[in-house]
Coordinates of C-alpha atoms in Angstrom, one line a residue:
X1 CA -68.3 55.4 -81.7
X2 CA -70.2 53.7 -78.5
X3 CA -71.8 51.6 -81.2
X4 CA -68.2 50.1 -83.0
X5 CA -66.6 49.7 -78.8
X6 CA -70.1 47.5 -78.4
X7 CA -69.4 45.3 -81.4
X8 CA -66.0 45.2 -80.5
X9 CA -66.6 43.9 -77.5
X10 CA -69.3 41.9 -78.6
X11 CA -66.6 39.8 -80.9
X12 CA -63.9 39.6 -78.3
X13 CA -66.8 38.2 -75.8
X14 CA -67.5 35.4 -78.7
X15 CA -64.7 34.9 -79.5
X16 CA -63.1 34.4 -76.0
X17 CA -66.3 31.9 -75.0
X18 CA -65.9 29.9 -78.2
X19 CA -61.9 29.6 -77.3
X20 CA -63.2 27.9 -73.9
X21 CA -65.7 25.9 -74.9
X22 CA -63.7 24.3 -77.6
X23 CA -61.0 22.6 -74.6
X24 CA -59.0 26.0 -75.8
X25 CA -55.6 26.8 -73.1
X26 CA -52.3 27.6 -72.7
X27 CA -49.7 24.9 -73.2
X28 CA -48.5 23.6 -70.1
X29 CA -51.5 24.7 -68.3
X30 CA -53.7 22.8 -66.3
X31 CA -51.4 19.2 -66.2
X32 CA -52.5 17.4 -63.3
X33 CA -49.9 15.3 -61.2
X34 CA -50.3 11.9 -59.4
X35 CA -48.4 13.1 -56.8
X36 CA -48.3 16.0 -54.6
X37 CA -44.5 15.8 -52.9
X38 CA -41.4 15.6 -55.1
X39 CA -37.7 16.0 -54.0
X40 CA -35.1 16.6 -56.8
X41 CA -32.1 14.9 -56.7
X42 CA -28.8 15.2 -58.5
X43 CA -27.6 18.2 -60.6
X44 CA -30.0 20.7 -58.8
X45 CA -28.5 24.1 -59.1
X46 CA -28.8 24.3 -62.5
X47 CA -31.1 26.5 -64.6
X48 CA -33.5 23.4 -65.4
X49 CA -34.2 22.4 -61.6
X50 CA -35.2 26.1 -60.7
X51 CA -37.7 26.4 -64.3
X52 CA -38.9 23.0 -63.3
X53 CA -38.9 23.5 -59.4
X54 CA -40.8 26.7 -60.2
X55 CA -43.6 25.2 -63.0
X56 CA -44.1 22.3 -60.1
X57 CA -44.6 24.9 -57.1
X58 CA -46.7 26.6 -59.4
X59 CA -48.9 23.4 -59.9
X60 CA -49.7 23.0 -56.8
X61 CA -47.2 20.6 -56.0
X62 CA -45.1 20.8 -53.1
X63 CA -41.1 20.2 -53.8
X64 CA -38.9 19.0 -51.4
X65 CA -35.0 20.5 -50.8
X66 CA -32.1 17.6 -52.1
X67 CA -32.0 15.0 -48.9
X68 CA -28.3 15.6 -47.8
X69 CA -25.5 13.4 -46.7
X70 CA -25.3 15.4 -42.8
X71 CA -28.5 15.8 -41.8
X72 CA -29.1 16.8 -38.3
X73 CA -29.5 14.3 -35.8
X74 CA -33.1 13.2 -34.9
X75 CA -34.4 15.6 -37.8
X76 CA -37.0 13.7 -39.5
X77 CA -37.0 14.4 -43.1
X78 CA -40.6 14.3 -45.1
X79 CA -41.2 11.3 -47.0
X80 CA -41.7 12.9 -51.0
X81 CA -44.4 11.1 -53.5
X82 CA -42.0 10.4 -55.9
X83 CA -38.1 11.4 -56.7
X84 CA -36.6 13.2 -59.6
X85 CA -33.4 12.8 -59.6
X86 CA -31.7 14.9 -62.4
X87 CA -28.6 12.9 -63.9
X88 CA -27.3 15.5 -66.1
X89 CA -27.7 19.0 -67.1
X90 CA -25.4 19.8 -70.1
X91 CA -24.7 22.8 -72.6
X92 CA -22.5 22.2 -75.5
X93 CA -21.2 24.1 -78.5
X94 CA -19.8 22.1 -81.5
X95 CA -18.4 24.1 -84.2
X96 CA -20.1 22.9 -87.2
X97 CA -18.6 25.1 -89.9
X98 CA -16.0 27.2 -90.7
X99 CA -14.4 29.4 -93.2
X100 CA -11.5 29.0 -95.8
X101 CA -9.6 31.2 -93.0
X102 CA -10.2 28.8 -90.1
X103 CA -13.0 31.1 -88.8
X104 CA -15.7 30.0 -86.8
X105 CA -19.1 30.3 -89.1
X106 CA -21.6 27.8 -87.9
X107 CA -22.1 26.7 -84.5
X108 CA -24.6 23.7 -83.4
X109 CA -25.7 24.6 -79.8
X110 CA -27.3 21.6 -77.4
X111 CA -29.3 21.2 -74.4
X112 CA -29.4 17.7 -72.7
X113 CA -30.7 16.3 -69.7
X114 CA -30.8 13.3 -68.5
X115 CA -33.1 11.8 -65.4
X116 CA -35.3 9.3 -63.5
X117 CA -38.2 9.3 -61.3
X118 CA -38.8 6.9 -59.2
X119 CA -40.8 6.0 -55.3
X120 CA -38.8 6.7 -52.5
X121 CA -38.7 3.1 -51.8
X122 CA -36.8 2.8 -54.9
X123 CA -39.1 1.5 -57.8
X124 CA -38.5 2.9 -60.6
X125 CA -41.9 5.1 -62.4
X126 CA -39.3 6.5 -65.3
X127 CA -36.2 4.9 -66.1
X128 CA -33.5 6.9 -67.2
X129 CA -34.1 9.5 -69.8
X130 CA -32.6 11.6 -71.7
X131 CA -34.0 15.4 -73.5
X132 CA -32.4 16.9 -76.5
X133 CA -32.6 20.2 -78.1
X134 CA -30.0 21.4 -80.7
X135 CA -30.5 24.8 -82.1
X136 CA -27.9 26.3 -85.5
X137 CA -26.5 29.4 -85.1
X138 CA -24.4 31.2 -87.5
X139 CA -21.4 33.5 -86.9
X140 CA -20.0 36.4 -87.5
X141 CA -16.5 37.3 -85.9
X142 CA -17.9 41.8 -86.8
X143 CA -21.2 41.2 -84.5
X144 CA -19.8 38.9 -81.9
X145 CA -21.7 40.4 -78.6
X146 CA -25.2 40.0 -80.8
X147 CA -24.4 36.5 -81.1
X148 CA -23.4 36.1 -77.8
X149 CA -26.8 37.6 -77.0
X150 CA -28.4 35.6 -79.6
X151 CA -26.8 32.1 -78.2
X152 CA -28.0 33.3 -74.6
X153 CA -32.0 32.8 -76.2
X154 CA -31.4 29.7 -77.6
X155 CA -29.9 28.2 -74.6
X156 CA -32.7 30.1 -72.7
X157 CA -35.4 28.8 -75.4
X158 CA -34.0 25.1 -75.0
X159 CA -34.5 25.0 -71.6
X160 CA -37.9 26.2 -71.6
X161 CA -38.6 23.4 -74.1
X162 CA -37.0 20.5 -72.1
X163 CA -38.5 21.7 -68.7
X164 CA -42.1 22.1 -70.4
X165 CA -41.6 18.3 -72.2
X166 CA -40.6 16.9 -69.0
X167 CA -43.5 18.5 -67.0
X168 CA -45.5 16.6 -70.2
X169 CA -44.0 13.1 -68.8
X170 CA -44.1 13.6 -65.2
X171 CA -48.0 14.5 -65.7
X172 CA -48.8 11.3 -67.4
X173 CA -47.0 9.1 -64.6
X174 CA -50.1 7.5 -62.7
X175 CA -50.1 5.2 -59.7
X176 CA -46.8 6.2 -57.8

């Protein structure tokens, strides 16, 4: 028995060292930034900005709170790296089939943001952009709370997605 735990461990120990000296790691792991202060702008209270404003913190870089309009008087506010501002954070739900009835059958669920980074003087490091994830989901008027759970995923999938591919494109932004 203490022979078969050896040689199980044995594998797992060769197999785990040949996983890291192949360049082997988690997607999304280890991106390194240019800069080390963002602030996010724009539509910040959505579900996007906290993944992303998490993932970021995470990465060692420091995010700074949406600069706003009353700020108190002779409160300096820190100068960021670089601004994200996030243009638009959208959901939609297109109906893309239906039944003889008039039923609802197929639905085409999206995901799409839209933003820019640029200097806080202004100079633009990524023009406007826009992210797009479109899932199917079919329906079923008999099972309507599973598909309601269902739908919940896929939004929840999409925005894992978009918030991984934009930490992809903020990574390879060099010299802000």
């Amino acid at each position: 028995m203490a022979l078969a735990r050896r040689a199980l461990l044995g594998a797992a120990l060769t197999v785990a060292a040949l996983a890291a000296g192949c360049g082997f790691r988690l997607r999304g792991q280890g991106l390194a930034f240019a800069f080390r202060t963002l602030r996010l702008q724009g539509a910040v209270d959505g579900d996007v900005a906290q993944s992303l404003r998490a993932q970021l913190t995470a990465s060692g870089v420091q995010v700074l709170e949406p600069r706003r309009a009353a700020a108190p008087a002779g409160a300096a506010a820190p100068v960021p790296d670089v601004v994200l501002e996030i243009l638009q954070d959208q959901r939609e739900r297109v109906v893309v089939g239906t039944t003889a009835a008039g039923q609802v059958r197929e639905l085409l669920l999206r995901r799409r943001v839209r933003y820019a980074l640029r200097t806080p003087d202004g100079r633009e490091l990524i023009g406007p952009a826009e992210l797009l994830h479109e899932r199917e989901l079919s329906f079923a008027e008999t099972v309507v709370l599973g598909k309601e759970a269902e739908e919940a995923l896929l939004f929840d999938d999409m925005r894992t997605a978009i918030v991984r591919q934009l930490l992809v494109r903020l990574a390879a932004v060099r010299g802000s």
